[in-house]
XYZ file of C-alpha atoms in Angstrom:
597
model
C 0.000 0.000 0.000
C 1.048 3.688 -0.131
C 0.974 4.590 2.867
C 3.845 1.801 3.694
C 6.417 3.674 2.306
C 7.913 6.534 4.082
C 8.334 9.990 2.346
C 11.123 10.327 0.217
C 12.321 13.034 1.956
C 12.450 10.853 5.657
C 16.061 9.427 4.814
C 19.528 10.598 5.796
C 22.370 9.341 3.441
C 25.742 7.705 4.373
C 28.311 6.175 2.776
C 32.024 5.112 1.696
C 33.323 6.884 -1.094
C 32.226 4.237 -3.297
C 28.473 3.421 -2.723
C 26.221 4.546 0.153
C 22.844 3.292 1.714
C 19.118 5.510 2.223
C 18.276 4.698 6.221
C 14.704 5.901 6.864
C 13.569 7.906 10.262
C 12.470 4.563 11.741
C 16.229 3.170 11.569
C 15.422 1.191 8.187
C 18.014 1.007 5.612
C 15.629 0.707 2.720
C 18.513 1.683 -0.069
C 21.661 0.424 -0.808
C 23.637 -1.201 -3.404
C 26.992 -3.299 -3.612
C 29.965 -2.794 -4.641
C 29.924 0.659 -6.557
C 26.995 3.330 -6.903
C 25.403 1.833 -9.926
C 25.573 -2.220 -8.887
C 22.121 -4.069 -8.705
C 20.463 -3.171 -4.967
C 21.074 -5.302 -1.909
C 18.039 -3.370 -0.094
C 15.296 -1.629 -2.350
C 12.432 -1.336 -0.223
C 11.997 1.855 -1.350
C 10.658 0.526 -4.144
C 9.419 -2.490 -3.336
C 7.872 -2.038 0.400
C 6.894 -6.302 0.127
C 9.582 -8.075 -1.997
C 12.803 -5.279 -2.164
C 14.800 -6.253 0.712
C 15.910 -4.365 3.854
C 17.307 -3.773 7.379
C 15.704 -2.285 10.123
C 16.530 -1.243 13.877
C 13.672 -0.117 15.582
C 11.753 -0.522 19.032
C 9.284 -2.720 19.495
C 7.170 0.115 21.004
C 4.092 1.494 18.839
C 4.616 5.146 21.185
C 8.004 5.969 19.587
C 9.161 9.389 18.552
C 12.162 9.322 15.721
C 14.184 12.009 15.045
C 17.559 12.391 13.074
C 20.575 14.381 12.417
C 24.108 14.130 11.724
C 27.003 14.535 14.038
C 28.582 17.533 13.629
C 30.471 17.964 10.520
C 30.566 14.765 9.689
C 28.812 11.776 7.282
C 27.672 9.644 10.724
C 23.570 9.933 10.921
C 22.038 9.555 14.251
C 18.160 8.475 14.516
C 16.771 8.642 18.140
C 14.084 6.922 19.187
C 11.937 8.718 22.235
C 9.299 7.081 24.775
C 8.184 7.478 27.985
C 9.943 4.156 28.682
C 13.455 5.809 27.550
C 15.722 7.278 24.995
C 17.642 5.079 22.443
C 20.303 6.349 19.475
C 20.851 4.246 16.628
C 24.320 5.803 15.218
C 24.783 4.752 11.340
C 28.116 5.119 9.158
C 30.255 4.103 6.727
C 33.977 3.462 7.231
C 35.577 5.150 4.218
C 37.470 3.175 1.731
C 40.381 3.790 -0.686
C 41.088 4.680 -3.876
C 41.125 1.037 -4.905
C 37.764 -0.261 -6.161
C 36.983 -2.847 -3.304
C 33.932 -5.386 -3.080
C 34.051 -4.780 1.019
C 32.048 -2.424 2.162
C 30.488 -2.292 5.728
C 27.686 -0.411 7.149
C 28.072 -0.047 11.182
C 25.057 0.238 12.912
C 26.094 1.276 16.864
C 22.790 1.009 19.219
C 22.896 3.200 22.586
C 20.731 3.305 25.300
C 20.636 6.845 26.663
C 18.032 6.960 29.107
C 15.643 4.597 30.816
C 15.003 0.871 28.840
C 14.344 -0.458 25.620
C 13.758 -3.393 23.627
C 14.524 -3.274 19.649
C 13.741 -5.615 17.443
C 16.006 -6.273 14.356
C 15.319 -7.687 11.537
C 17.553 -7.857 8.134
C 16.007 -9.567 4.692
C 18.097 -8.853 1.801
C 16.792 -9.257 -1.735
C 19.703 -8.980 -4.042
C 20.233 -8.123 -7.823
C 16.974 -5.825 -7.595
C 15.041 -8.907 -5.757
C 15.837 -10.860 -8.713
C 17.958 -13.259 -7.179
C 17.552 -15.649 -4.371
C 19.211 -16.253 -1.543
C 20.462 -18.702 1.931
C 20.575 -17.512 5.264
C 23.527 -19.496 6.835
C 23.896 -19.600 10.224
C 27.253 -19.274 11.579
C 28.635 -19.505 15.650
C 29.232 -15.416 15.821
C 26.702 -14.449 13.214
C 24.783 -14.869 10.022
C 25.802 -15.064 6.119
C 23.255 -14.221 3.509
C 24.361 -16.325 -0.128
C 23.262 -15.647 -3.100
C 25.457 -17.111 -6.003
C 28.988 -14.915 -5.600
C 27.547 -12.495 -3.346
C 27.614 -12.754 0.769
C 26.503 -10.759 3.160
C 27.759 -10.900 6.536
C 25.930 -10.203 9.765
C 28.027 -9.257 12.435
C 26.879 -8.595 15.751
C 28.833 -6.993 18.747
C 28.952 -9.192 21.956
C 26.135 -8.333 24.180
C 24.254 -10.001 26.524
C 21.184 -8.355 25.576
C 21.248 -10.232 22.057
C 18.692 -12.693 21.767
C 18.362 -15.874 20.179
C 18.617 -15.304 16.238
C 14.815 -16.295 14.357
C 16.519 -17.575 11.041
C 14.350 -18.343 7.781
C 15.325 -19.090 4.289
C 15.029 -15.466 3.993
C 15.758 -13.400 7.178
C 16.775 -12.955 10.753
C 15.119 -11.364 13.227
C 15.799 -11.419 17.210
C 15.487 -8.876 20.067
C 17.415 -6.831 21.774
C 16.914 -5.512 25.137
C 19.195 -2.584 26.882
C 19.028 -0.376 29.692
C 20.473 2.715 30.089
C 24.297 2.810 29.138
C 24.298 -0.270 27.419
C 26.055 0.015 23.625
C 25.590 -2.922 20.913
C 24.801 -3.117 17.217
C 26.107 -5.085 14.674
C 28.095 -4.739 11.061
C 26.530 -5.340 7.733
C 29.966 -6.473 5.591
C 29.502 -7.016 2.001
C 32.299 -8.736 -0.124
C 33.528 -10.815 2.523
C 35.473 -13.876 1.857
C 35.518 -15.359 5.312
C 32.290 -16.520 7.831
C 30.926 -13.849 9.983
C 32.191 -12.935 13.415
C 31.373 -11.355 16.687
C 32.441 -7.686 16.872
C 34.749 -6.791 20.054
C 33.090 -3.180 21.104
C 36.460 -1.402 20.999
C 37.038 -2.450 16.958
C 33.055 -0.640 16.486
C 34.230 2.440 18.448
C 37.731 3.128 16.826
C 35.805 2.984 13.385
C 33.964 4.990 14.330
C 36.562 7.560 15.657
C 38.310 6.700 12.344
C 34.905 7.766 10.577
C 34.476 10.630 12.108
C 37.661 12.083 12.273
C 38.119 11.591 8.005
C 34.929 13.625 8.036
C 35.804 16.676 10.337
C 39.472 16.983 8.660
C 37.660 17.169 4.933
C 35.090 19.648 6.212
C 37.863 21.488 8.221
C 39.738 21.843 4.241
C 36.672 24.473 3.388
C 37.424 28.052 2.806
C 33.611 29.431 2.807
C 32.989 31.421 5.949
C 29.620 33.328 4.300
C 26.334 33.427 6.097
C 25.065 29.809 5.223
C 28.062 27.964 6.996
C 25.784 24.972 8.039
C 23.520 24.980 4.707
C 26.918 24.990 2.492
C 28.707 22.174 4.735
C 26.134 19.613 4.435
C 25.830 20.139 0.791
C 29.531 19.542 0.744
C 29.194 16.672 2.628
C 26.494 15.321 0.163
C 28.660 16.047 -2.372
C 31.296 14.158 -1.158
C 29.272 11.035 -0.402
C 27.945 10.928 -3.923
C 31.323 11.096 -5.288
C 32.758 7.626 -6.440
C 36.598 7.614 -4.741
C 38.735 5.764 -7.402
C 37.764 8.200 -9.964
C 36.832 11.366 -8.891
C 33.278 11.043 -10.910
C 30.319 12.550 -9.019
C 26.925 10.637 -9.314
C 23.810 12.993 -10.096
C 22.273 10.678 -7.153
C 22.412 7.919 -5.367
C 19.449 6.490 -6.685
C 17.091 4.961 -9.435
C 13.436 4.888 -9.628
C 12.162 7.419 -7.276
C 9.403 9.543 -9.481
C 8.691 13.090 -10.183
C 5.459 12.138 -10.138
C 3.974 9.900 -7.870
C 2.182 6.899 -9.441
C 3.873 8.568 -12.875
C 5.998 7.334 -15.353
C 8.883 9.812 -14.877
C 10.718 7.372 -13.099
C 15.120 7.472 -13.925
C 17.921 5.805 -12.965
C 20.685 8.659 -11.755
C 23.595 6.858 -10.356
C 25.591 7.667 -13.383
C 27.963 10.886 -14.112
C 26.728 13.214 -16.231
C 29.231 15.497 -18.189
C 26.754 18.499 -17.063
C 25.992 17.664 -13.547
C 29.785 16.909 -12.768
C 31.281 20.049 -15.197
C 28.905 22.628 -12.756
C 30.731 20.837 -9.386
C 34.206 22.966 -10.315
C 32.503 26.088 -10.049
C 31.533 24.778 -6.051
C 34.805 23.035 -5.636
C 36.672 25.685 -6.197
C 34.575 28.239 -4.390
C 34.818 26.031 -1.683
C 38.632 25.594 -1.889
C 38.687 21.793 -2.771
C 41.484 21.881 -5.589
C 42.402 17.934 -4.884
C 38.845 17.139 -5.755
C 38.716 19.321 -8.676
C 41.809 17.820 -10.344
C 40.947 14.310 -9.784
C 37.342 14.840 -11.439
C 39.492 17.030 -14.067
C 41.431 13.942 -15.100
C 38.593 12.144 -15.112
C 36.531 14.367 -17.535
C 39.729 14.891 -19.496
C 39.853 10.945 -20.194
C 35.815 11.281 -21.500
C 36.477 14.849 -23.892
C 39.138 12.007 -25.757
C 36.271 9.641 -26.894
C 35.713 10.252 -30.322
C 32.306 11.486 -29.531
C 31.523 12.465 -26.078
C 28.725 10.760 -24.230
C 26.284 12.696 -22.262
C 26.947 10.767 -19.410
C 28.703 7.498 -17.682
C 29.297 5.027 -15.442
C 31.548 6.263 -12.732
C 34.351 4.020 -14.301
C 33.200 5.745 -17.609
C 32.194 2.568 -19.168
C 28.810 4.049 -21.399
C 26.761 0.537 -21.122
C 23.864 2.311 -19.629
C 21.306 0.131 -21.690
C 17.968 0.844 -20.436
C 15.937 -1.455 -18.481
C 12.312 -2.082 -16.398
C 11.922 -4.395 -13.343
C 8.505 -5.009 -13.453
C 8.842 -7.393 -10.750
C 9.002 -4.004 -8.408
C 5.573 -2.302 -7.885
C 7.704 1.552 -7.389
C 7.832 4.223 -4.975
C 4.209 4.250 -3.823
C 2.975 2.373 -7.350
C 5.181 4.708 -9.497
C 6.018 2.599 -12.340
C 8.268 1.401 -14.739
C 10.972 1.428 -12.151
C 13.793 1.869 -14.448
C 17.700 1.032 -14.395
C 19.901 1.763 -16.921
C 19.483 5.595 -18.696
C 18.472 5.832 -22.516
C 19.223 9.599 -22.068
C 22.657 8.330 -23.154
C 22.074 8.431 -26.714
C 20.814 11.589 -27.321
C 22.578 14.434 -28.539
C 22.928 17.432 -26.202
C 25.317 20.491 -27.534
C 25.148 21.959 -24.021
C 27.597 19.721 -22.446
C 30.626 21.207 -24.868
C 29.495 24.542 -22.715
C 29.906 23.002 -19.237
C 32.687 20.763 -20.147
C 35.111 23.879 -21.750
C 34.172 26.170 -18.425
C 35.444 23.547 -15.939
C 38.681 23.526 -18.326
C 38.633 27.122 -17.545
C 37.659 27.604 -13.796
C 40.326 24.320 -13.059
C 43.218 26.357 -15.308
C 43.060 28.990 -12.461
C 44.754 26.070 -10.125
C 47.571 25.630 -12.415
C 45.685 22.391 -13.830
C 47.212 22.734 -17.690
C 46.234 20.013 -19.883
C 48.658 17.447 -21.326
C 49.204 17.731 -25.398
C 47.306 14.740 -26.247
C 44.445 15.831 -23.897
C 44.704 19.129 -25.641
C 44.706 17.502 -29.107
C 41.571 15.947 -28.110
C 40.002 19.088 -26.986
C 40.947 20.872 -30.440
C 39.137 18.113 -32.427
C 36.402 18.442 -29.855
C 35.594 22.236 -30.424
C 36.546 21.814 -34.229
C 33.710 18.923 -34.327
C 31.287 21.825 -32.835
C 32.592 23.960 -35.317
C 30.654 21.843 -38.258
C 27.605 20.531 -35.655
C 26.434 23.471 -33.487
C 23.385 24.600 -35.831
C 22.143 21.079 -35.517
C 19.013 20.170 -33.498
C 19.397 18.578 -30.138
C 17.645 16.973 -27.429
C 18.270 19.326 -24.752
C 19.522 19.780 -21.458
C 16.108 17.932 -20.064
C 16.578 14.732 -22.192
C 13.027 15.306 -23.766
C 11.875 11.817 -25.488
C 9.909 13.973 -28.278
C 12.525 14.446 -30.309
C 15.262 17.383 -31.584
C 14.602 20.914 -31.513
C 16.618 24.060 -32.267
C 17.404 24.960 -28.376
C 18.227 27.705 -27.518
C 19.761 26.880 -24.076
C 22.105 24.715 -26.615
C 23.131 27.241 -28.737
C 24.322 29.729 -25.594
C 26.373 27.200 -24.603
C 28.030 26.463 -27.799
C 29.049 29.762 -27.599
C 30.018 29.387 -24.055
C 32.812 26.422 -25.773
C 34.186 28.443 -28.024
C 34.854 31.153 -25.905
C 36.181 28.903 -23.003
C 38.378 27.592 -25.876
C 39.710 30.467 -27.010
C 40.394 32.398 -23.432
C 42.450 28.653 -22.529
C 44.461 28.587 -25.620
C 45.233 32.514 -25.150
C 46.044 32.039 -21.096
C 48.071 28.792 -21.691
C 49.597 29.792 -25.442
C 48.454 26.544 -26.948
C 47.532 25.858 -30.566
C 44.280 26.409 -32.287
C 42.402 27.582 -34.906
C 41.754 30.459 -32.695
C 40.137 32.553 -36.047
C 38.029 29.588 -37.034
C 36.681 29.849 -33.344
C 36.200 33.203 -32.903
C 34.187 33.166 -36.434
C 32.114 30.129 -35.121
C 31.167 31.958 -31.491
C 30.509 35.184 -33.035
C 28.078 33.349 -35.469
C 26.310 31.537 -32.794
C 25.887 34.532 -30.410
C 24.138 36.136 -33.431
C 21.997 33.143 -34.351
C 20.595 33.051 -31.016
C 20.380 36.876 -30.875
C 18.153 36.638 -34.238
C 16.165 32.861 -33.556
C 15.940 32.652 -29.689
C 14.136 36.033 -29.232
C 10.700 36.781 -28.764
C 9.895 40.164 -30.183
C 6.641 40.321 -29.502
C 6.687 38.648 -26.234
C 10.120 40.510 -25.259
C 11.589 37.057 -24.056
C 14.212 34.589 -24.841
C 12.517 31.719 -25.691
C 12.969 27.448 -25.116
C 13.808 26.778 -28.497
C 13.571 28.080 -32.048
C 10.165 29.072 -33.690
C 8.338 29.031 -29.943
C 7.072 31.885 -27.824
C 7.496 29.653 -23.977
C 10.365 30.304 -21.889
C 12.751 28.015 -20.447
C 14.036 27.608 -16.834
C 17.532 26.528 -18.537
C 17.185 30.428 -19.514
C 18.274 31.922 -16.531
C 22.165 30.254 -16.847
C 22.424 33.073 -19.831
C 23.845 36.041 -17.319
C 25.672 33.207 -15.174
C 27.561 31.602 -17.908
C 27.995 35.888 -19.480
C 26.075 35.452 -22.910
C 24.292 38.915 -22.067
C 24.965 41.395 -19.266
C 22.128 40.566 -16.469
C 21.151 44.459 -16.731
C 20.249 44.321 -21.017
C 17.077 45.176 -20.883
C 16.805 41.816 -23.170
C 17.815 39.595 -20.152
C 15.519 41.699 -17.602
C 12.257 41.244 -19.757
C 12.843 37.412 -20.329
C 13.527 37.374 -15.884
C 10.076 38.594 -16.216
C 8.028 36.484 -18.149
C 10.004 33.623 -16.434
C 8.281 35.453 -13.500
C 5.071 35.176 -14.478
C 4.952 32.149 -16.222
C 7.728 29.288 -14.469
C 8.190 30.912 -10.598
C 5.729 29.655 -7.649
C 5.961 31.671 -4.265
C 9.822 31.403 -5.300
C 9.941 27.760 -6.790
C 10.432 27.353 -10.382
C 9.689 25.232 -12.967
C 12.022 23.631 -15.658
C 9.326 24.314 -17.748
C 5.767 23.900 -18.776
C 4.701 20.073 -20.195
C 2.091 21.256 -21.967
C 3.861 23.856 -23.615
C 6.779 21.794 -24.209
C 5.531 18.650 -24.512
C 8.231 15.958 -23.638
C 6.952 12.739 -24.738
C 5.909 11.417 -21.262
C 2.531 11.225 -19.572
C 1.720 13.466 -16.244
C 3.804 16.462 -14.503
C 6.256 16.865 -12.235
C 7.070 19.486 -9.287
C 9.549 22.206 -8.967
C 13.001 22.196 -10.132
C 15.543 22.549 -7.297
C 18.669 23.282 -9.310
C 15.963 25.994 -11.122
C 15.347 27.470 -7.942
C 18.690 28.162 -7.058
C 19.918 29.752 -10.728
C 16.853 32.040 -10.181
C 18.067 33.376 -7.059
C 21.368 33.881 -8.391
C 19.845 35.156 -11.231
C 17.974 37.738 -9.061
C 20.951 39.076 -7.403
C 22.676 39.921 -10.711
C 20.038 41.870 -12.053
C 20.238 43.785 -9.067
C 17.210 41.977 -7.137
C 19.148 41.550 -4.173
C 16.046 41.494 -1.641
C 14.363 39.550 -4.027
C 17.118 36.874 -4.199
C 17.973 36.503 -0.446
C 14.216 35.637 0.099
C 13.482 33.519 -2.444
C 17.061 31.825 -0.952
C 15.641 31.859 2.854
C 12.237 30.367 1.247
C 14.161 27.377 -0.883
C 15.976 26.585 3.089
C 12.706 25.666 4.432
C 12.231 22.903 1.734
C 15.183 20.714 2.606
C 14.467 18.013 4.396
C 14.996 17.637 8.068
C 18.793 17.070 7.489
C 19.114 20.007 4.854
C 18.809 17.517 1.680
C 17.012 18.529 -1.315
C 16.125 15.465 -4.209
C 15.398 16.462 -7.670
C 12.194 18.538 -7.290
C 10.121 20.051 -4.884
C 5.909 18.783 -4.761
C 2.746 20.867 -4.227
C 2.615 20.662 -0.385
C 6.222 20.473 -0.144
C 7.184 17.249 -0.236
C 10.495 15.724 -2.627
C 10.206 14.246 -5.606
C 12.364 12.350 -7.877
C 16.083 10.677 -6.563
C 17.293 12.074 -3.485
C 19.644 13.497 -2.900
C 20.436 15.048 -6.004
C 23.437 16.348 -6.785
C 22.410 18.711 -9.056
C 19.747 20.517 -6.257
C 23.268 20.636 -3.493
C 25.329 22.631 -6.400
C 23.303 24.969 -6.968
C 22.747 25.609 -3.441
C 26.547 26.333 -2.841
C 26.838 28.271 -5.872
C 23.543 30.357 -5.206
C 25.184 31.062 -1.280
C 28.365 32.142 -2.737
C 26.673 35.020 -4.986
C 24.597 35.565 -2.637
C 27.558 36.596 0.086
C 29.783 38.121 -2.450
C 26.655 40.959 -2.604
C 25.726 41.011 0.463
């Protein structure tokens, strides 16, 4: 039923550096996947509340109050559970890994008593390969092995006296767990593991833990912002960082797949791939931030994708492009939202945008010293000589419509935006090019748009060619410096994005029936929108404007300052969570923000 899932926004994300898990306020893990990002789910009751797998630590009281947070500067999520009986913490993390891929990865899950007594009850049923595979539950003298072909699953639980006798099916374990005040327990989930299962010494749980959190607090403690939004900025660093896969520096858009924009919709995507966009905005937040070892290893990483032949859009985050499309229909979805999806389509389509984003982290990174190698600059020359001959084609867009290519006008300002990254990188660095061949090519684009984007009788920019509707993707234009945001051009199309995309602050992508995008049903408010509007607003000189709308977007994060994709009619999240994309534009809309104020 519906009402068995929790809200999309009740989850706080940890992780490793190389995947991460979704726990829920009532201490159930109800996302994660194993080994990497993108591997088939271990847990996906999020989509499936009956059949998708999970673990869950929660007291056996129906009178329970949950609340959550993170400690302090850190990646370690704490859910407390309140009664009148007492006061229990259920401490969740991740220890980090290497740089090395590695099939072990271990989720510790430390349970305190702080007050009074309680009795949890614990239960783990994993469902792996997307609850496509089956599965033994083998029990073991110091815990429990789940088995399903090559993949095992360790249960580990600390020594405790308060541990009761395991309930073992084919399929699960559950016991009980009873603690008074002061006692600690818990357990480790270990994936990868090539040996049985053992009891956990409670002096091996807390020095991973001091090991956690002290990896955490020195990364946070590398951060030069000191503006107004300290805590808001952090924990979008944070997410950042979680969603970023170690042993190549590629940042997923999110964490996960399915989760609609729509409930009971079809809009229903799989985002734990790297898109060229997403991951070419997070220099511009790195760098504000003062994370330069972060921005060069993604920087290598995008420099090894600009020397395929012909870019993807996006890939895996070992930039394999296999990203063949696929439904389970053996999962019902997020609150009936199907096809649940895996795999991205999106893949295929052409989108001249990304030559924008890609050529103004060259840029921004130059400004560390980061010069690129000859054959990585070879590879960039054929890149923006290939745009040369293909920018007046159609394209699908920067929002992956499925009804086909249009003349977008989003696409063509940042075609220019390539050529005139180009040319300012081969004039800073004194590196060959056909400098005049560029210059001819971004002059002729900046007039194209000038003469097809524009709305004379409306007075706007416009979506795409031939079409009077406006275009959240519009409000980059002043960002990215294709016009001044004072041209009385730029103010006029703020306007009618005013009046026709902005709700009490929240904006729109755009308008489906409009723009129709070859899927059924609507979605909710654009997150990443909301945040280029307000910086938007404070270039044009809309300063009071800007701050508020800012303030307002604050109060839509979830209880642990996450934002997913979009944001619903009453509030709630929609789409995969967190996103990425929502946490970038957050940091970049602060950083205007403070450099004005």
């Amino acid at each position: 039923m519906q009402s068995d899932y929790p809200p999309i926004e009740n989850h706080g994300l940890i992780g490793d550096l190389q995947t991460s898990a979704l726990i829920a306020q009532d201490g159930t893990i109800d996302w994660f996947c194993a080994p990497r990002f993108d591997s088939p789910s271990v847990f996906a009751s999020l989509l499936d509340r009956n059949s998708g797998g999970y673990c869950r630590i929660r007291p056996e009281r129906d009178d329970v109050v949950a609340r959550q947070l993170y400690l302090p500067g850190t990646a370690i999520l704490i859910t407390r559970f309140m009664s009148p009986e007492g006061v229990g913490e259920l401490m969740d993390f991740m220890p980090v890994t290497g740089k090395e891929p590695t099939d072990r990865h271990r989720i510790v899950r430390v349970l305190r008593t702080v007050r009074g007594h309680m009795r949890y009850t614990f239960e783990c049923k994993p469902a792996f390969d997307y609850a496509r595979a089956r599965h033994e539950v083998v029990s073991h003298p110091q815990g429990v092995q789940f088995r399903s072909g090559p993949h095992r699953l360790n249960l580990c639980p600390v020594r405790s006296e308060h541990v009761g006798d395991a309930q073992i099916t084919d399929h699960a374990v559950r016991y009980t767990i009873d603690a008074a005040e002061g006692d600690d327990g818990g357990l480790i989930l270990e994936t990868g593991a090539e040996y049985p299962p053992c009891a956990v010494p409670p002096e091996e749980i807390w020095q991973l833990y001091d090991q956690t959190r002290s990896f955490w607090r020195e990364w946070v403690g590398r951060s030069q912002y000191r503006g107004r939004w300290r805590e808001n900025v952090e924990r979008s660093a944070i997410t950042l960082k979680l969603m970023t896969y170690a042993p190549t520096g590629a940042l997923i858009a999110a964490p996960t797949a399915g989760l609609p924009e729509q409930v009971g919709g079809e809009r229903n995507w799989d985002y734990r791939f790297t898109w060229l966009r997403d991951a070419s905005f997070s220099v511009r937040s790195l760098l504000g931030l003062g994370y330069h070892d972060e921005t060069r290893q993604f920087m290598y990483w995008l420099r090894d994708r600009i020397a395929d032949s012909a870019p993807k859009i996006m890939y895996r985050i070992d930039g394999d492009t296999d990203l063949a499309e696929e439904s389970l229909p053996h999962l019902e979805g997020y609150r009936g939202s199907s096809p649940v999806r895996i795999g991205n389509d999106a893949n295929g389509q052409l989108q001249l945008d990304i030559f924008g984003e890609v050529m103004d982290a060259f840029l921004r990174a130059s400004d560390t010293g980061l010069r690129p190698a000859w054959d990585g600059w070879r590879k960039t020359v054929q890149t923006i000589d290939w745009l040369c001959d293909n920018w007046s084609r159609p394209d699908d867009g920067i929002w992956e419509s499925r009804s086909g290519r249009e003349h977008n006008t989003y696409g063509r300002v940042m075609s220019w935006v390539a050529f005139d990254r180009a040319i300012r990188l081969a004039d800073r660095l004194g590196l060959p090019a056909d400098v005049h061949r560029w210059s001819a090519a971004r002059d002729a684009v900046y007039l194209d748009v000038m003469n097809n984007g524009w709305d004379e009788k409306e007075q706007t920019f416009v979506q795409r060619y031939g079409s009077s509707v406006v275009d959240a993707a519009l409000l980059y234009m002043p960002i990215v410096g294709f016009v001044s945001p004072t041209d009385p051009k730029w103010l006029s199309t703020l306007d009618a994005i005013d009046r026709h995309l902005v709700s009490d602050s929240l904006v729109y992508r755009y308008d489906p029936l409009q723009s129709p995008d070859g899927l059924a049903g609507n979605e909710g408010t654009f997150s990443m929108c909301t945040f280029w509007y307000v910086d938007a607003l404070a270039r044009s000189g809309r300063l009071d404007d800007a701050q508020l709308a800012f303030e307002k977007m604050l109060t839509y994060g979830n209880h642990l300052g996450l934002y997913s994709e979009e944001i619903g009619p009453t509030g709630e999240q929609l789409g995969n969570f967190p996103q990425a994309f929502s946490h970038l534009g957050l940091i970049n809309a602060a950083m205007k923000l403070d450099s004005y104020l």
